[in-house]
Short mmCIF file of C-alpha atoms in Angstrom, two decimals:
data_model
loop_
_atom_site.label_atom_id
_atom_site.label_comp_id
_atom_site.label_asym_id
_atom_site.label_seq_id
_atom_site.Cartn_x
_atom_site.Cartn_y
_atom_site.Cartn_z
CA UNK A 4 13.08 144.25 32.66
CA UNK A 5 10.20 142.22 34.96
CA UNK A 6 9.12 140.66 31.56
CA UNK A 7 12.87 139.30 30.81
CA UNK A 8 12.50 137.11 33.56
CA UNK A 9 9.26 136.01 32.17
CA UNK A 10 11.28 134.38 29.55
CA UNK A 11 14.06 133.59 31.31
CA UNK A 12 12.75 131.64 34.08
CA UNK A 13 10.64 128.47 33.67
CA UNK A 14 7.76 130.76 35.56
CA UNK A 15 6.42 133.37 33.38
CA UNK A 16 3.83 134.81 35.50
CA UNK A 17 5.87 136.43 38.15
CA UNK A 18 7.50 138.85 35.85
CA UNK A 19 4.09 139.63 34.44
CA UNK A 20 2.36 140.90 37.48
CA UNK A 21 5.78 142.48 38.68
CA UNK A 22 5.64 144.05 35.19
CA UNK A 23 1.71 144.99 35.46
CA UNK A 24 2.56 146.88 38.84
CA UNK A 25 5.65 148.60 37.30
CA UNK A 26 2.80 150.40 35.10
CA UNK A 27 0.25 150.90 37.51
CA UNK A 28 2.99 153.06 39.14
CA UNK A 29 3.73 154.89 35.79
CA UNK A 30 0.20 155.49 35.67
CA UNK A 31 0.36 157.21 39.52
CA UNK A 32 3.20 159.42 38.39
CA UNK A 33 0.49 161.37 36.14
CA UNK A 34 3.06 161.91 33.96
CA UNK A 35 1.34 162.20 30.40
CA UNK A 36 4.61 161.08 28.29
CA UNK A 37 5.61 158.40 30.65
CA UNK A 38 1.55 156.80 30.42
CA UNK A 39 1.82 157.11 26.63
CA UNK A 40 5.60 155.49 26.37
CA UNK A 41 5.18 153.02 29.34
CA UNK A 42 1.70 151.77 28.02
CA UNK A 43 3.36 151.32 24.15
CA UNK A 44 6.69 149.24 25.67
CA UNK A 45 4.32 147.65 28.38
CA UNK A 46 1.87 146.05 25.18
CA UNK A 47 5.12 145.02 23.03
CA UNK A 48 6.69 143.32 26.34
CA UNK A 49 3.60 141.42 26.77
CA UNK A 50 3.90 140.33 23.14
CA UNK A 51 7.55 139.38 23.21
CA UNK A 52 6.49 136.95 26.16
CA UNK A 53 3.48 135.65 24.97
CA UNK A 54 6.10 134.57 21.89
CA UNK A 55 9.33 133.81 24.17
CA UNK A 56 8.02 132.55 27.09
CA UNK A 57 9.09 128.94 27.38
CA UNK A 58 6.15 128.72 30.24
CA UNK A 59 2.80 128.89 27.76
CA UNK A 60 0.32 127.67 30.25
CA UNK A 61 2.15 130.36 32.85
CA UNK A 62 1.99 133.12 30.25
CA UNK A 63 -1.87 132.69 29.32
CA UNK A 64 -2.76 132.44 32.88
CA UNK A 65 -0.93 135.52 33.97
CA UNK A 66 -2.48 137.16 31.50
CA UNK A 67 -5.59 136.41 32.50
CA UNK A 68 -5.39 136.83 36.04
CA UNK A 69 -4.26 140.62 34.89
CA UNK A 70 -7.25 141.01 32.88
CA UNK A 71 -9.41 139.72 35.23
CA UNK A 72 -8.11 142.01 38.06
CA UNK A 73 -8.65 145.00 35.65
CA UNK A 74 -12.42 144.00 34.69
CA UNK A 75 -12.53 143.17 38.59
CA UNK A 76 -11.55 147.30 39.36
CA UNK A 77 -13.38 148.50 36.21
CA UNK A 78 -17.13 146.92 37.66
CA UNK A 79 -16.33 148.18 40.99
CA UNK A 80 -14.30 151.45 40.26
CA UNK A 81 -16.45 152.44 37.22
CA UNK A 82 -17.79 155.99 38.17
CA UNK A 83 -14.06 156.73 39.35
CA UNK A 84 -12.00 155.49 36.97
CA UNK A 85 -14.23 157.32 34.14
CA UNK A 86 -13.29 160.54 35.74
CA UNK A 87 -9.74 159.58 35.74
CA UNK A 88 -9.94 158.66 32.59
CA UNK A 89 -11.21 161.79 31.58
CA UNK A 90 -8.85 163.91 33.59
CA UNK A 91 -5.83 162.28 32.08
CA UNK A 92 -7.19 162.37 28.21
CA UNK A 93 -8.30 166.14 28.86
CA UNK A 94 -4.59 166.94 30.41
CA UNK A 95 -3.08 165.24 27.19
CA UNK A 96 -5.12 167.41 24.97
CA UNK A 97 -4.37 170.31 27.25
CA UNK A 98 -1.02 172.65 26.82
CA UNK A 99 2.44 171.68 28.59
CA UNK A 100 4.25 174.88 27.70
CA UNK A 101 6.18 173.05 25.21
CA UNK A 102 4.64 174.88 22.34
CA UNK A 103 6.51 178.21 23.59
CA UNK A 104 9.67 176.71 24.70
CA UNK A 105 10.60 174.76 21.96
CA UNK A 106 10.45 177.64 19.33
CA UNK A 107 12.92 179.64 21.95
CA UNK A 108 15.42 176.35 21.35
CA UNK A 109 15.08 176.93 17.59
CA UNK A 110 16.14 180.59 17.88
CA UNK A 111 19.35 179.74 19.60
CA UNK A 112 20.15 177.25 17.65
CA UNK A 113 19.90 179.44 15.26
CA UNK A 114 21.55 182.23 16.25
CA UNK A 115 24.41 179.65 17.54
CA UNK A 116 24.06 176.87 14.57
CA UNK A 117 27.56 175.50 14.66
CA UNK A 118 28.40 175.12 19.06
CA UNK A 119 25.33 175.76 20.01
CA UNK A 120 24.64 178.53 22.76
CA UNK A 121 25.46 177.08 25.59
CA UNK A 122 23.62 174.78 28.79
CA UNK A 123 22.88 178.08 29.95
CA UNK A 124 20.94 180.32 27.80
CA UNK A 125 20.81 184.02 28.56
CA UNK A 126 18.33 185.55 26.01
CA UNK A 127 15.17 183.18 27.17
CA UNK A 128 15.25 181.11 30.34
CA UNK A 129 13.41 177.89 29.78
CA UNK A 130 10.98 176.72 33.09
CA UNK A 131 12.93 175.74 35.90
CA UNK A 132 11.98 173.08 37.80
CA UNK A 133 13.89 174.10 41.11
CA UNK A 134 13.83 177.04 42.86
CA UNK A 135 17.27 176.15 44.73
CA UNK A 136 19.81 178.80 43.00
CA UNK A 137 22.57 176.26 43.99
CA UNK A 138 20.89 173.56 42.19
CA UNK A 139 19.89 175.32 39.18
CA UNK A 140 23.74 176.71 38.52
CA UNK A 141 24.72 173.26 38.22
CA UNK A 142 21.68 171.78 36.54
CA UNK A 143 20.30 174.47 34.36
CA UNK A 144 16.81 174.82 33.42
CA UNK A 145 16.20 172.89 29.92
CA UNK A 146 14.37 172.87 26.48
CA UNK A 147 12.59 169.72 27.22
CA UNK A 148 13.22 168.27 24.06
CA UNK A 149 16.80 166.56 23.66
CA UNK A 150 17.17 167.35 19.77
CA UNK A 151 16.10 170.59 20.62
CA UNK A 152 18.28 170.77 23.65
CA UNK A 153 21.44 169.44 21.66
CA UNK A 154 20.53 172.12 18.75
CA UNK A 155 20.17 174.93 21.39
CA UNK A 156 23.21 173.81 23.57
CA UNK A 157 25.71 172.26 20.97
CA UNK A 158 24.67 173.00 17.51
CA UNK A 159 24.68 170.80 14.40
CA UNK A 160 28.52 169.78 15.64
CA UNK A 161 26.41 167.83 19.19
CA UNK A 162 23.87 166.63 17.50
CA UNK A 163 25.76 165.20 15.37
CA UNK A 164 27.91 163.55 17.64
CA UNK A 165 24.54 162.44 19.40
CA UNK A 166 23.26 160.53 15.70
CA UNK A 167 26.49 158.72 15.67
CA UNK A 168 25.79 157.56 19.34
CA UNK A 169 22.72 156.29 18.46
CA UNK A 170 23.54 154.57 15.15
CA UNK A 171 26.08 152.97 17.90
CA UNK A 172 23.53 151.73 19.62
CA UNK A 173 21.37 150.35 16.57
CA UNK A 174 24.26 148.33 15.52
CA UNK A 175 25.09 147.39 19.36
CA UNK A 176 21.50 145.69 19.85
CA UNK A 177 20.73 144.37 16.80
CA UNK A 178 24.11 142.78 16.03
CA UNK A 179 23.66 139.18 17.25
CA UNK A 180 20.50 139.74 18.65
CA UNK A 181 19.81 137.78 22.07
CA UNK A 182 16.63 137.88 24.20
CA UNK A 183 18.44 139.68 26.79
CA UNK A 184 19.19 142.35 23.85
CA UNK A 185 15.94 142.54 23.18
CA UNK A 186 14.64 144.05 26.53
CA UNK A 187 17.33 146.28 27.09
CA UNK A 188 16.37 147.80 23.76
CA UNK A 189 13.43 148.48 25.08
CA UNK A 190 14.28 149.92 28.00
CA UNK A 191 16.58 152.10 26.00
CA UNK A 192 13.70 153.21 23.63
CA UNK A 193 11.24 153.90 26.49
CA UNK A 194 14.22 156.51 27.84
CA UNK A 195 14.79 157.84 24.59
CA UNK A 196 11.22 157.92 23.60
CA UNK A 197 10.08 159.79 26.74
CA UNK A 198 13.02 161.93 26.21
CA UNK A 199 11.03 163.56 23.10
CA UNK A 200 9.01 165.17 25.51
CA UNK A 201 11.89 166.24 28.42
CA UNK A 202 15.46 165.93 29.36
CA UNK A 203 16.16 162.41 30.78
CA UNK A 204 19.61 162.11 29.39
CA UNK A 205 20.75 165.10 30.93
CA UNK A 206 19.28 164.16 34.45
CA UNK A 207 22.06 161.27 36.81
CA UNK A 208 19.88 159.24 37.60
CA UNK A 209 18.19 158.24 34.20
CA UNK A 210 21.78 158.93 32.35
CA UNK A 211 23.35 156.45 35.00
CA UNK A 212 20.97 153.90 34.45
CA UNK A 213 21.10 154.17 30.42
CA UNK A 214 25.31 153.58 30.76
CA UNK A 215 24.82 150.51 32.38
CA UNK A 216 21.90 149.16 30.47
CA UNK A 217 24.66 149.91 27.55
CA UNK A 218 27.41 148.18 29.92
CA UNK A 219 25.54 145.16 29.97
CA UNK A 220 24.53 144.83 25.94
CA UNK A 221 28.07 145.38 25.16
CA UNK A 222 29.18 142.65 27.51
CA UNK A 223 26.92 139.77 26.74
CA UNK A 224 27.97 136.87 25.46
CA UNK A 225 28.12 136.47 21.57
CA UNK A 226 27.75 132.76 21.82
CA UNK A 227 24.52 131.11 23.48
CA UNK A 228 24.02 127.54 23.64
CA UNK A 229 20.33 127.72 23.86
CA UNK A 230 17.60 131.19 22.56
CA UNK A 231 17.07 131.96 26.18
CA UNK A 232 20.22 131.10 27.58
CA UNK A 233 21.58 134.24 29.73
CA UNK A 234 25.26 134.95 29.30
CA UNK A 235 28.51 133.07 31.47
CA UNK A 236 30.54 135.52 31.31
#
């Protein structure tokens, strides 16, 4: 969303650097799938305002001043950053736990293949993040996957239901596409990408945020006056 206002506003580089820190943070998460996804949507945003931007001068300067600050903390940070480097590509290549879970969703699904069997599965316990008994009744542990976790919980009857959402959404964003469609679609892709690898849409706070992205697509304005115009109503 930083890089919206990059094309929005007459400024570009504000949302840039904004947008830069918003994936330096990603990268302090150490969160392997949220690196990977937030690097891919981070490039294509770049892109989109290097194209967009109404601010050219803005755009190429921001860009450089972020790729001068990164060749600034490689030639300083050299030895360090190589050993982050490595530690993060040698935790990608490394085993999540995944690998065993995900066949576990298979077998209920297929034991269960029409309603799935249930949010809470009694036959193999996925990992559970919380040790709170109270917490985990409520939200149970999950397959880390969401097709796998709609085959295991609701069969081919949520899963389908889930397809039809997102064909919903594909026709949602790309019919009468707008700028501001643009970056909420890929805001909505980074979710559901990263939710490949986890449960995001079955967590509030990521759920909560996804509705209103969706709230605010549905409601913009069919008619602009001008390609970067945001919405009156």
């Amino acid at each position: 969303f930083p890089f919206f206002f990059s094309c929005k506003y007459k400024l570009s580089w504000p949302g840039m650097i904004i947008g830069t820190l918003f994936m330096i943070g990603i990268v302090f998460t150490s969160s392997r799938g949220s690196i990977l996804v937030g690097a891919i949507i981070y490039l294509i945003c770049i892109i989109l305002v290097l194209i967009l931007s109404k601010d050219k001068i803005g755009t190429v300067s921001g860009l450089l001043i972020i790729i001068g600050c990164l060749a600034a903390l490689i030639c300083i940070y050299h030895a360090d950053l190589v050993e982050l480097l490595d530690f993060l590509v040698n935790h990608f290549l490394k085993q999540t736990g995944r690998e065993e879970v995900y066949p576990h969703g298979i077998r209920q699904f297929l034991k269960y293949p029409v309603f799935g069997g249930t949010f809470y599965p009694t036959d193999y316990i996925p990992w559970d993040f919380s040790e709170v008994e109270s917490f985990s009744s409520f939200f149970p542990p999950r397959w880390h996957n969401t097709i796998i976790q709609l085959l295991a919980s609701c069969g081919i009857i949520g899963l389908s239901a889930y397809i039809f959402h997102r064909i919903q959404t594909i026709i949602l964003l790309f019919r009468k596409p707008s700028v501001e469609k643009t970056f909420i679609g890929l805001s909505v892709l980074a979710l559901i990408l990263t939710s490949l690898l986890d449960c995001h849409f079955f967590n509030i706070g990521p759920v909560l945020f996804y509705s209103m992205a969706l709230a605010f697509a549905e409601n913009i304005s069919s008619k602009h006056r001008g390609k970067y115009e945001t919405p009156t109503q």
